[in-house]
Amino acid sequence: MSSQNILSRGIRSVKDIFFRENTPTHKAGLVIEPGNWGEYDPFLLMAEDFFQRGTFGMHPHRGIETVTYVIDGKLEHMDNKGNSSELFPGDVQWMTAGKGIIHSEEPAVGDTVHSLQLWVNLPSDKKMTEPRYQNMRAQDMPVRHEDGAIIRVFSGVSNGVQADTKNHVPVTMVEMLLEPGSTVRQDLPGGYNGFLYVLDGKGRFGRGDTEGKKGQVLWLERGDDLYPSEVKVHAEEKLHVLLYAGQPIGERVVARGPFVMNTEEEIIQAYQDYREGKFG
């Protein structure tokens, strides 16, 4: 294969583009709808929420990780293990529910929180792992600087700049802030499956210079495991975008409410364990 063909193959294009959908409850929208397990693997769903106190009180999870990015407001988090924390704009919480956690995510009194929450699937051998938290402050994360661009690395690598985030499933998560006219390229392993979400502004993305603007999801074409790949991002106006990409798991998904397992029997067990107080 010629070097030209390898280069062309390595620059990913955008295969799908769509707007998130609004729902009538607490002004929320699904960025990634649940149910497309194979297509979105290892991601399960992502919601963009605008909510006030009393929306997400104590509730359980098993078999997943939640990745919460705070866009605006102060988010107070606590769980049944005695853990508590506060998240501010630009912060990310990477919560591994594992074998079971009961937690709440509440805005400060009188505040409205605008956030994105991504659910990452866990492989079968990690479904019952011990719960853990990684609270990642925006000001503490490694940053890649390019001409007219700032790339904050919350997980994975961006052109040699690496986060120390612990992953059960390899995931790259970067936040890109671009000035008008600037262009960056984000490297990704060829086998990673991923998407971009435009928080603000307008730009062109991928090999085909697909236009994307605020509120749009741009799903990337699959790469080749044998070759590295990259995603090109060009800002036509001031641009704020998040990129998520991860290694597909390739396992059966059975999801019921807040529990995501591999079999119906495991889901039944999860509900039984929750009712019997085995989540702690």
PDB file of C-alpha atoms in Angstrom:
ATOM      1  CA  MET A   1       0.000   0.000   0.000  1.00  0.00           C
ATOM      2  CA  SER A   2       1.363   3.420  -0.927  1.00  0.00           C
ATOM      3  CA  SER A   3       2.118   6.055   1.716  1.00  0.00           C
ATOM      4  CA  GLN A   4      -0.534   8.282   0.126  1.00  0.00           C
ATOM      5  CA  ASN A   5      -3.228   5.609   0.549  1.00  0.00           C
ATOM      6  CA  ILE A   6      -2.178   4.934   4.139  1.00  0.00           C
ATOM      7  CA  LEU A   7      -2.402   8.654   4.961  1.00  0.00           C
ATOM      8  CA  SER A   8      -5.797   8.973   3.306  1.00  0.00           C
ATOM      9  CA  ARG A   9      -7.071   5.918   5.129  1.00  0.00           C
ATOM     10  CA  GLY A  10      -5.839   7.254   8.457  1.00  0.00           C
ATOM     11  CA  ILE A  11      -7.774  10.556   8.332  1.00  0.00           C
ATOM     12  CA  ARG A  12     -11.271   9.726   9.477  1.00  0.00           C
ATOM     13  CA  SER A  13     -14.419  11.126   7.946  1.00  0.00           C
ATOM     14  CA  VAL A  14     -17.783  11.806   9.594  1.00  0.00           C
ATOM     15  CA  LYS A  15     -20.320   9.074   8.809  1.00  0.00           C
ATOM     16  CA  ASP A  16     -23.393  10.444  10.614  1.00  0.00           C
ATOM     17  CA  ILE A  17     -24.525  13.831  11.838  1.00  0.00           C
ATOM     18  CA  PHE A  18     -27.636  14.632  13.876  1.00  0.00           C
ATOM     19  CA  PHE A  19     -29.065  16.994  16.487  1.00  0.00           C
ATOM     20  CA  ARG A  20     -29.724  15.887  20.012  1.00  0.00           C
ATOM     21  CA  GLU A  21     -33.436  15.426  20.756  1.00  0.00           C
ATOM     22  CA  ASN A  22     -35.282  17.436  23.400  1.00  0.00           C
ATOM     23  CA  THR A  23     -37.691  15.884  25.884  1.00  0.00           C
ATOM     24  CA  PRO A  24     -40.303  17.723  27.979  1.00  0.00           C
ATOM     25  CA  THR A  25     -38.794  16.750  31.364  1.00  0.00           C
ATOM     26  CA  HIS A  26     -36.329  19.102  33.085  1.00  0.00           C
ATOM     27  CA  LYS A  27     -35.120  20.383  29.697  1.00  0.00           C
ATOM     28  CA  ALA A  28     -32.995  17.410  28.714  1.00  0.00           C
ATOM     29  CA  GLY A  29     -31.847  15.931  25.459  1.00  0.00           C
ATOM     30  CA  LEU A  30     -30.339  12.647  24.380  1.00  0.00           C
ATOM     31  CA  VAL A  31     -27.030  13.152  22.605  1.00  0.00           C
ATOM     32  CA  ILE A  32     -26.669   9.389  22.143  1.00  0.00           C
ATOM     33  CA  GLU A  33     -29.835   7.312  22.332  1.00  0.00           C
ATOM     34  CA  PRO A  34     -29.711   3.973  24.173  1.00  0.00           C
ATOM     35  CA  GLY A  35     -30.293   0.722  22.319  1.00  0.00           C
ATOM     36  CA  ASN A  36     -27.719   1.039  19.524  1.00  0.00           C
ATOM     37  CA  TRP A  37     -25.287  -1.114  21.467  1.00  0.00           C
ATOM     38  CA  GLY A  38     -23.226  -2.471  18.586  1.00  0.00           C
ATOM     39  CA  GLU A  39     -23.046   0.792  16.651  1.00  0.00           C
ATOM     40  CA  TYR A  40     -22.004   2.926  19.648  1.00  0.00           C
ATOM     41  CA  ASP A  41     -19.870   0.356  21.529  1.00  0.00           C
ATOM     42  CA  PRO A  42     -18.337   0.976  24.120  1.00  0.00           C
ATOM     43  CA  PHE A  43     -20.709   3.897  24.731  1.00  0.00           C
ATOM     44  CA  LEU A  44     -24.274   3.303  25.881  1.00  0.00           C
ATOM     45  CA  LEU A  45     -25.934   6.722  25.960  1.00  0.00           C
ATOM     46  CA  MET A  46     -25.229  10.382  26.590  1.00  0.00           C
ATOM     47  CA  ALA A  47     -27.644  13.008  27.881  1.00  0.00           C
ATOM     48  CA  GLU A  48     -27.394  16.785  27.985  1.00  0.00           C
ATOM     49  CA  ASP A  49     -29.283  18.090  31.016  1.00  0.00           C
ATOM     50  CA  PHE A  50     -30.389  21.454  32.375  1.00  0.00           C
ATOM     51  CA  PHE A  51     -31.715  20.707  35.860  1.00  0.00           C
ATOM     52  CA  GLN A  52     -32.327  22.010  39.341  1.00  0.00           C
ATOM     53  CA  ARG A  53     -32.220  20.431  42.768  1.00  0.00           C
ATOM     54  CA  GLY A  54     -34.561  17.471  43.226  1.00  0.00           C
ATOM     55  CA  THR A  55     -34.077  15.965  39.764  1.00  0.00           C
ATOM     56  CA  PHE A  56     -31.424  13.297  40.346  1.00  0.00           C
ATOM     57  CA  GLY A  57     -31.777  12.190  43.966  1.00  0.00           C
ATOM     58  CA  MET A  58     -30.388   8.913  45.311  1.00  0.00           C
ATOM     59  CA  HIS A  59     -30.435   6.199  42.631  1.00  0.00           C
ATOM     60  CA  PRO A  60     -28.410   3.037  41.885  1.00  0.00           C
ATOM     61  CA  HIS A  61     -26.085   1.869  39.098  1.00  0.00           C
ATOM     62  CA  ARG A  62     -24.291  -1.373  38.286  1.00  0.00           C
ATOM     63  CA  GLY A  63     -22.123  -2.515  35.373  1.00  0.00           C
ATOM     64  CA  ILE A  64     -21.200   0.877  33.930  1.00  0.00           C
ATOM     65  CA  GLU A  65     -19.140   4.026  34.289  1.00  0.00           C
ATOM     66  CA  THR A  66     -20.659   7.506  34.160  1.00  0.00           C
ATOM     67  CA  VAL A  67     -18.608  10.416  32.815  1.00  0.00           C
ATOM     68  CA  THR A  68     -20.127  13.741  33.856  1.00  0.00           C
ATOM     69  CA  TYR A  69     -18.903  16.999  32.306  1.00  0.00           C
ATOM     70  CA  VAL A  70     -20.219  20.174  33.939  1.00  0.00           C
ATOM     71  CA  ILE A  71     -20.845  23.002  31.469  1.00  0.00           C
ATOM     72  CA  ASP A  72     -22.425  25.459  33.897  1.00  0.00           C
ATOM     73  CA  GLY A  73     -23.427  25.584  37.570  1.00  0.00           C
ATOM     74  CA  LYS A  74     -22.189  23.795  40.690  1.00  0.00           C
ATOM     75  CA  LEU A  75     -23.005  20.087  40.988  1.00  0.00           C
ATOM     76  CA  GLU A  76     -22.990  18.399  44.387  1.00  0.00           C
ATOM     77  CA  HIS A  77     -22.395  14.655  44.423  1.00  0.00           C
ATOM     78  CA  MET A  78     -22.763  12.138  47.230  1.00  0.00           C
ATOM     79  CA  ASP A  79     -23.204   8.381  47.600  1.00  0.00           C
ATOM     80  CA  ASN A  80     -24.164   5.693  50.086  1.00  0.00           C
ATOM     81  CA  LYS A  81     -20.496   4.994  50.877  1.00  0.00           C
ATOM     82  CA  GLY A  82     -20.028   8.411  52.465  1.00  0.00           C
ATOM     83  CA  ASN A  83     -18.262   9.985  49.485  1.00  0.00           C
ATOM     84  CA  SER A  84     -19.111  13.561  48.531  1.00  0.00           C
ATOM     85  CA  SER A  85     -17.684  16.185  46.173  1.00  0.00           C
ATOM     86  CA  GLU A  86     -18.486  19.330  44.221  1.00  0.00           C
ATOM     87  CA  LEU A  87     -17.999  19.837  40.500  1.00  0.00           C
ATOM     88  CA  PHE A  88     -17.676  23.211  38.786  1.00  0.00           C
ATOM     89  CA  PRO A  89     -17.812  24.329  35.123  1.00  0.00           C
ATOM     90  CA  GLY A  90     -15.214  22.467  33.082  1.00  0.00           C
ATOM     91  CA  ASP A  91     -14.793  19.678  35.659  1.00  0.00           C
ATOM     92  CA  VAL A  92     -15.348  15.997  34.917  1.00  0.00           C
ATOM     93  CA  GLN A  93     -16.290  13.167  37.242  1.00  0.00           C
ATOM     94  CA  TRP A  94     -15.459   9.635  36.073  1.00  0.00           C
ATOM     95  CA  MET A  95     -17.526   7.325  38.275  1.00  0.00           C
ATOM     96  CA  THR A  96     -17.081   3.564  38.079  1.00  0.00           C
ATOM     97  CA  ALA A  97     -20.299   2.064  39.414  1.00  0.00           C
ATOM     98  CA  GLY A  98     -18.962  -1.479  39.039  1.00  0.00           C
ATOM     99  CA  LYS A  99     -20.714  -3.938  41.347  1.00  0.00           C
ATOM    100  CA  GLY A 100     -23.037  -1.277  42.687  1.00  0.00           C
ATOM    101  CA  ILE A 101     -23.352   2.259  43.963  1.00  0.00           C
ATOM    102  CA  ILE A 102     -26.252   4.456  45.094  1.00  0.00           C
ATOM    103  CA  HIS A 103     -25.643   8.143  44.512  1.00  0.00           C
ATOM    104  CA  SER A 104     -27.206  11.558  43.978  1.00  0.00           C
ATOM    105  CA  GLU A 105     -26.274  14.378  41.598  1.00  0.00           C
ATOM    106  CA  GLU A 106     -27.826  17.629  42.737  1.00  0.00           C
ATOM    107  CA  PRO A 107     -27.246  21.287  41.849  1.00  0.00           C
ATOM    108  CA  ALA A 108     -26.430  23.636  44.701  1.00  0.00           C
ATOM    109  CA  VAL A 109     -29.514  25.230  46.250  1.00  0.00           C
ATOM    110  CA  GLY A 110     -30.974  27.797  43.839  1.00  0.00           C
ATOM    111  CA  ASP A 111     -28.583  26.801  41.051  1.00  0.00           C
ATOM    112  CA  THR A 112     -29.235  25.282  37.625  1.00  0.00           C
ATOM    113  CA  VAL A 113     -26.680  22.829  36.311  1.00  0.00           C
ATOM    114  CA  HIS A 114     -26.007  22.292  32.604  1.00  0.00           C
ATOM    115  CA  SER A 115     -24.127  19.025  32.105  1.00  0.00           C
ATOM    116  CA  LEU A 116     -23.324  16.155  29.796  1.00  0.00           C
ATOM    117  CA  GLN A 117     -23.341  12.616  31.128  1.00  0.00           C
ATOM    118  CA  LEU A 118     -21.928   9.727  29.121  1.00  0.00           C
ATOM    119  CA  TRP A 119     -22.465   6.080  30.098  1.00  0.00           C
ATOM    120  CA  VAL A 120     -19.501   3.846  29.269  1.00  0.00           C
ATOM    121  CA  ASN A 121     -20.074   0.095  29.244  1.00  0.00           C
ATOM    122  CA  LEU A 122     -17.863  -2.191  31.319  1.00  0.00           C
ATOM    123  CA  PRO A 123     -16.639  -5.551  29.958  1.00  0.00           C
ATOM    124  CA  SER A 124     -17.996  -8.701  31.602  1.00  0.00           C
ATOM    125  CA  ASP A 125     -14.872  -9.235  33.715  1.00  0.00           C
ATOM    126  CA  LYS A 126     -15.180  -5.687  35.140  1.00  0.00           C
ATOM    127  CA  LYS A 127     -18.946  -5.528  35.711  1.00  0.00           C
ATOM    128  CA  MET A 128     -18.516  -6.393  39.391  1.00  0.00           C
ATOM    129  CA  THR A 129     -15.361  -4.394  40.028  1.00  0.00           C
ATOM    130  CA  GLU A 130     -15.108  -2.146  43.085  1.00  0.00           C
ATOM    131  CA  PRO A 131     -16.689   1.309  42.653  1.00  0.00           C
ATOM    132  CA  ARG A 132     -14.351   4.300  42.389  1.00  0.00           C
ATOM    133  CA  TYR A 133     -14.341   8.008  41.571  1.00  0.00           C
ATOM    134  CA  GLN A 134     -11.992  10.206  39.613  1.00  0.00           C
ATOM    135  CA  ASN A 135     -12.788  13.905  40.004  1.00  0.00           C
ATOM    136  CA  MET A 136     -10.878  15.761  37.327  1.00  0.00           C
ATOM    137  CA  ARG A 137     -10.547  19.516  37.721  1.00  0.00           C
ATOM    138  CA  ALA A 138     -10.333  21.512  34.501  1.00  0.00           C
ATOM    139  CA  GLN A 139      -7.412  23.580  35.773  1.00  0.00           C
ATOM    140  CA  ASP A 140      -5.418  20.468  36.703  1.00  0.00           C
ATOM    141  CA  MET A 141      -5.747  18.494  33.473  1.00  0.00           C
ATOM    142  CA  PRO A 142      -2.901  18.222  30.953  1.00  0.00           C
ATOM    143  CA  VAL A 143      -3.253  20.716  28.112  1.00  0.00           C
ATOM    144  CA  ARG A 144      -2.016  20.666  24.534  1.00  0.00           C
ATOM    145  CA  HIS A 145      -1.445  24.091  23.003  1.00  0.00           C
ATOM    146  CA  GLU A 146      -1.587  24.699  19.259  1.00  0.00           C
ATOM    147  CA  ASP A 147      -1.796  27.902  17.209  1.00  0.00           C
ATOM    148  CA  GLY A 148      -5.252  29.273  18.013  1.00  0.00           C
ATOM    149  CA  ALA A 149      -6.284  26.170  19.940  1.00  0.00           C
ATOM    150  CA  ILE A 150      -6.332  24.673  23.424  1.00  0.00           C
ATOM    151  CA  ILE A 151      -6.922  20.922  23.827  1.00  0.00           C
ATOM    152  CA  ARG A 152      -7.616  19.720  27.357  1.00  0.00           C
ATOM    153  CA  VAL A 153      -6.992  15.981  27.791  1.00  0.00           C
ATOM    154  CA  PHE A 154      -9.365  14.322  30.268  1.00  0.00           C
ATOM    155  CA  SER A 155      -8.548  10.759  29.209  1.00  0.00           C
ATOM    156  CA  GLY A 156      -6.163   9.185  26.723  1.00  0.00           C
ATOM    157  CA  VAL A 157      -3.617  11.041  24.612  1.00  0.00           C
ATOM    158  CA  SER A 158      -3.511  14.068  22.310  1.00  0.00           C
ATOM    159  CA  ASN A 159      -0.321  14.411  20.250  1.00  0.00           C
ATOM    160  CA  GLY A 160       1.831  13.108  23.095  1.00  0.00           C
ATOM    161  CA  VAL A 161      -0.010  14.947  25.879  1.00  0.00           C
ATOM    162  CA  GLN A 162      -1.383  12.214  28.132  1.00  0.00           C
ATOM    163  CA  ALA A 163      -3.870  12.122  31.018  1.00  0.00           C
ATOM    164  CA  ASP A 164      -3.299   9.784  33.948  1.00  0.00           C
ATOM    165  CA  THR A 165      -6.978   8.823  34.077  1.00  0.00           C
ATOM    166  CA  LYS A 166      -7.569   5.164  34.965  1.00  0.00           C
ATOM    167  CA  ASN A 167      -9.700   3.327  32.402  1.00  0.00           C
ATOM    168  CA  HIS A 168     -11.257  -0.125  32.532  1.00  0.00           C
ATOM    169  CA  VAL A 169     -12.087   0.445  28.849  1.00  0.00           C
ATOM    170  CA  PRO A 170      -9.555   2.543  26.891  1.00  0.00           C
ATOM    171  CA  VAL A 171     -11.224   5.904  26.179  1.00  0.00           C
ATOM    172  CA  THR A 172      -9.961   9.179  24.749  1.00  0.00           C
ATOM    173  CA  MET A 173     -11.833  12.271  25.932  1.00  0.00           C
ATOM    174  CA  VAL A 174     -10.606  15.708  24.884  1.00  0.00           C
ATOM    175  CA  GLU A 175     -12.081  19.190  25.034  1.00  0.00           C
ATOM    176  CA  MET A 176     -11.156  21.489  22.147  1.00  0.00           C
ATOM    177  CA  LEU A 177     -11.336  25.287  22.219  1.00  0.00           C
ATOM    178  CA  LEU A 178     -10.493  26.775  18.818  1.00  0.00           C
ATOM    179  CA  GLU A 179     -10.281  30.333  17.556  1.00  0.00           C
ATOM    180  CA  PRO A 180     -11.803  31.127  14.135  1.00  0.00           C
ATOM    181  CA  GLY A 181      -9.620  29.845  11.288  1.00  0.00           C
ATOM    182  CA  SER A 182      -7.569  27.440  13.404  1.00  0.00           C
ATOM    183  CA  THR A 183      -7.170  23.721  12.640  1.00  0.00           C
ATOM    184  CA  VAL A 184      -6.112  20.816  14.860  1.00  0.00           C
ATOM    185  CA  ARG A 185      -5.716  17.096  14.336  1.00  0.00           C
ATOM    186  CA  GLN A 186      -6.545  14.621  17.081  1.00  0.00           C
ATOM    187  CA  ASP A 187      -4.810  11.254  16.918  1.00  0.00           C
ATOM    188  CA  LEU A 188      -6.776   8.088  17.716  1.00  0.00           C
ATOM    189  CA  PRO A 189      -6.022   4.367  17.682  1.00  0.00           C
ATOM    190  CA  GLY A 190      -7.461   2.934  14.484  1.00  0.00           C
ATOM    191  CA  GLY A 191      -9.876   0.608  16.247  1.00  0.00           C
ATOM    192  CA  TYR A 192     -11.500   3.229  18.463  1.00  0.00           C
ATOM    193  CA  ASN A 193     -15.170   4.074  17.903  1.00  0.00           C
ATOM    194  CA  GLY A 194     -16.119   7.674  18.602  1.00  0.00           C
ATOM    195  CA  PHE A 195     -17.965  10.930  18.067  1.00  0.00           C
ATOM    196  CA  LEU A 196     -17.756  14.686  18.483  1.00  0.00           C
ATOM    197  CA  TYR A 197     -20.306  16.915  20.168  1.00  0.00           C
ATOM    198  CA  VAL A 198     -20.339  20.614  19.316  1.00  0.00           C
ATOM    199  CA  LEU A 199     -21.026  22.666  22.433  1.00  0.00           C
ATOM    200  CA  ASP A 200     -20.708  26.020  20.716  1.00  0.00           C
ATOM    201  CA  GLY A 201     -19.723  27.539  17.386  1.00  0.00           C
ATOM    202  CA  LYS A 202     -19.343  26.073  13.906  1.00  0.00           C
ATOM    203  CA  GLY A 203     -16.602  24.152  12.143  1.00  0.00           C
ATOM    204  CA  ARG A 204     -15.657  21.514   9.602  1.00  0.00           C
ATOM    205  CA  PHE A 205     -14.698  18.019  10.610  1.00  0.00           C
ATOM    206  CA  GLY A 206     -12.983  14.959   9.208  1.00  0.00           C
ATOM    207  CA  ARG A 207     -11.618  14.021   5.808  1.00  0.00           C
ATOM    208  CA  GLY A 208     -14.670  15.371   3.989  1.00  0.00           C
ATOM    209  CA  ASP A 209     -14.779  18.700   5.846  1.00  0.00           C
ATOM    210  CA  THR A 210     -18.289  17.938   7.107  1.00  0.00           C
ATOM    211  CA  GLU A 211     -19.939  21.018   8.597  1.00  0.00           C
ATOM    212  CA  GLY A 212     -20.977  20.809  12.222  1.00  0.00           C
ATOM    213  CA  LYS A 213     -22.523  23.395  14.515  1.00  0.00           C
ATOM    214  CA  LYS A 214     -23.800  23.876  18.042  1.00  0.00           C
ATOM    215  CA  GLY A 215     -25.961  21.005  19.292  1.00  0.00           C
ATOM    216  CA  GLN A 216     -24.870  18.533  16.622  1.00  0.00           C
ATOM    217  CA  VAL A 217     -23.369  15.072  17.095  1.00  0.00           C
ATOM    218  CA  LEU A 218     -20.835  13.937  14.495  1.00  0.00           C
ATOM    219  CA  TRP A 219     -20.247  10.204  14.567  1.00  0.00           C
ATOM    220  CA  LEU A 220     -16.917   9.110  13.113  1.00  0.00           C
ATOM    221  CA  GLU A 221     -16.404   6.343  10.607  1.00  0.00           C
ATOM    222  CA  ARG A 222     -14.690   3.255  11.982  1.00  0.00           C
ATOM    223  CA  GLY A 223     -10.940   3.076  11.548  1.00  0.00           C
ATOM    224  CA  ASP A 224      -8.659   0.103  10.933  1.00  0.00           C
ATOM    225  CA  ASP A 225      -7.015  -1.684  13.870  1.00  0.00           C
ATOM    226  CA  LEU A 226      -3.824  -2.040  11.825  1.00  0.00           C
ATOM    227  CA  TYR A 227      -3.305   1.692  11.350  1.00  0.00           C
ATOM    228  CA  PRO A 228      -3.334   4.799  13.530  1.00  0.00           C
ATOM    229  CA  SER A 229      -5.891   7.435  12.633  1.00  0.00           C
ATOM    230  CA  GLU A 230      -6.659  11.083  13.224  1.00  0.00           C
ATOM    231  CA  VAL A 231      -9.582  13.483  13.154  1.00  0.00           C
ATOM    232  CA  LYS A 232      -9.251  16.945  11.614  1.00  0.00           C
ATOM    233  CA  VAL A 233     -11.136  19.825  13.247  1.00  0.00           C
ATOM    234  CA  HIS A 234     -11.298  23.306  11.662  1.00  0.00           C
ATOM    235  CA  ALA A 235     -13.048  26.267  13.287  1.00  0.00           C
ATOM    236  CA  GLU A 236     -15.091  28.522  11.003  1.00  0.00           C
ATOM    237  CA  GLU A 237     -16.073  30.548  14.061  1.00  0.00           C
ATOM    238  CA  LYS A 238     -15.076  30.260  17.698  1.00  0.00           C
ATOM    239  CA  LEU A 239     -15.527  26.570  18.414  1.00  0.00           C
ATOM    240  CA  HIS A 240     -16.022  24.502  21.589  1.00  0.00           C
ATOM    241  CA  VAL A 241     -16.217  20.759  20.989  1.00  0.00           C
ATOM    242  CA  LEU A 242     -15.797  17.512  22.909  1.00  0.00           C
ATOM    243  CA  LEU A 243     -14.404  14.344  21.346  1.00  0.00           C
ATOM    244  CA  TYR A 244     -15.049  10.901  22.841  1.00  0.00           C
ATOM    245  CA  ALA A 245     -13.597   7.687  21.397  1.00  0.00           C
ATOM    246  CA  GLY A 246     -13.092   4.244  22.886  1.00  0.00           C
ATOM    247  CA  GLN A 247     -12.148   0.643  22.250  1.00  0.00           C
ATOM    248  CA  PRO A 248     -15.272  -1.414  21.438  1.00  0.00           C
ATOM    249  CA  ILE A 249     -15.984  -4.280  23.836  1.00  0.00           C
ATOM    250  CA  GLY A 250     -17.926  -6.530  21.474  1.00  0.00           C
ATOM    251  CA  GLU A 251     -20.087  -8.214  24.123  1.00  0.00           C
ATOM    252  CA  ARG A 252     -23.817  -8.712  24.545  1.00  0.00           C
ATOM    253  CA  VAL A 253     -25.592  -5.840  26.310  1.00  0.00           C
ATOM    254  CA  VAL A 254     -28.677  -6.275  28.476  1.00  0.00           C
ATOM    255  CA  ALA A 255     -29.868  -3.004  30.022  1.00  0.00           C
ATOM    256  CA  ARG A 256     -32.727  -2.373  32.418  1.00  0.00           C
ATOM    257  CA  GLY A 257     -32.993   1.085  33.914  1.00  0.00           C
ATOM    258  CA  PRO A 258     -29.778   1.940  35.769  1.00  0.00           C
ATOM    259  CA  PHE A 259     -28.232  -1.533  35.398  1.00  0.00           C
ATOM    260  CA  VAL A 260     -26.280  -2.751  32.350  1.00  0.00           C
ATOM    261  CA  MET A 261     -25.116  -6.352  32.318  1.00  0.00           C
ATOM    262  CA  ASN A 262     -24.548  -9.198  29.823  1.00  0.00           C
ATOM    263  CA  THR A 263     -27.505 -11.503  30.580  1.00  0.00           C
ATOM    264  CA  GLU A 264     -31.105 -11.311  31.790  1.00  0.00           C
ATOM    265  CA  GLU A 265     -30.118 -13.396  34.812  1.00  0.00           C
ATOM    266  CA  GLU A 266     -27.521 -10.801  35.808  1.00  0.00           C
ATOM    267  CA  ILE A 267     -30.109  -8.035  35.541  1.00  0.00           C
ATOM    268  CA  ILE A 268     -32.524  -9.951  37.771  1.00  0.00           C
ATOM    269  CA  GLN A 269     -29.700 -10.471  40.266  1.00  0.00           C
ATOM    270  CA  ALA A 270     -28.850  -6.764  40.193  1.00  0.00           C
ATOM    271  CA  TYR A 271     -32.404  -5.779  41.123  1.00  0.00           C
ATOM    272  CA  GLN A 272     -32.527  -8.451  43.817  1.00  0.00           C
ATOM    273  CA  ASP A 273     -29.202  -7.301  45.296  1.00  0.00           C
ATOM    274  CA  TYR A 274     -30.426  -3.691  45.286  1.00  0.00           C
ATOM    275  CA  ARG A 275     -33.700  -4.571  47.024  1.00  0.00           C
ATOM    276  CA  GLU A 276     -31.818  -6.612  49.626  1.00  0.00           C
ATOM    277  CA  GLY A 277     -29.447  -3.777  50.458  1.00  0.00           C
ATOM    278  CA  LYS A 278     -26.351  -5.446  49.018  1.00  0.00           C
ATOM    279  CA  PHE A 279     -25.202  -2.213  47.327  1.00  0.00           C
ATOM    280  CA  GLY A 280     -24.237  -0.978  50.800  1.00  0.00           C
TER     281      GLY A 280
END
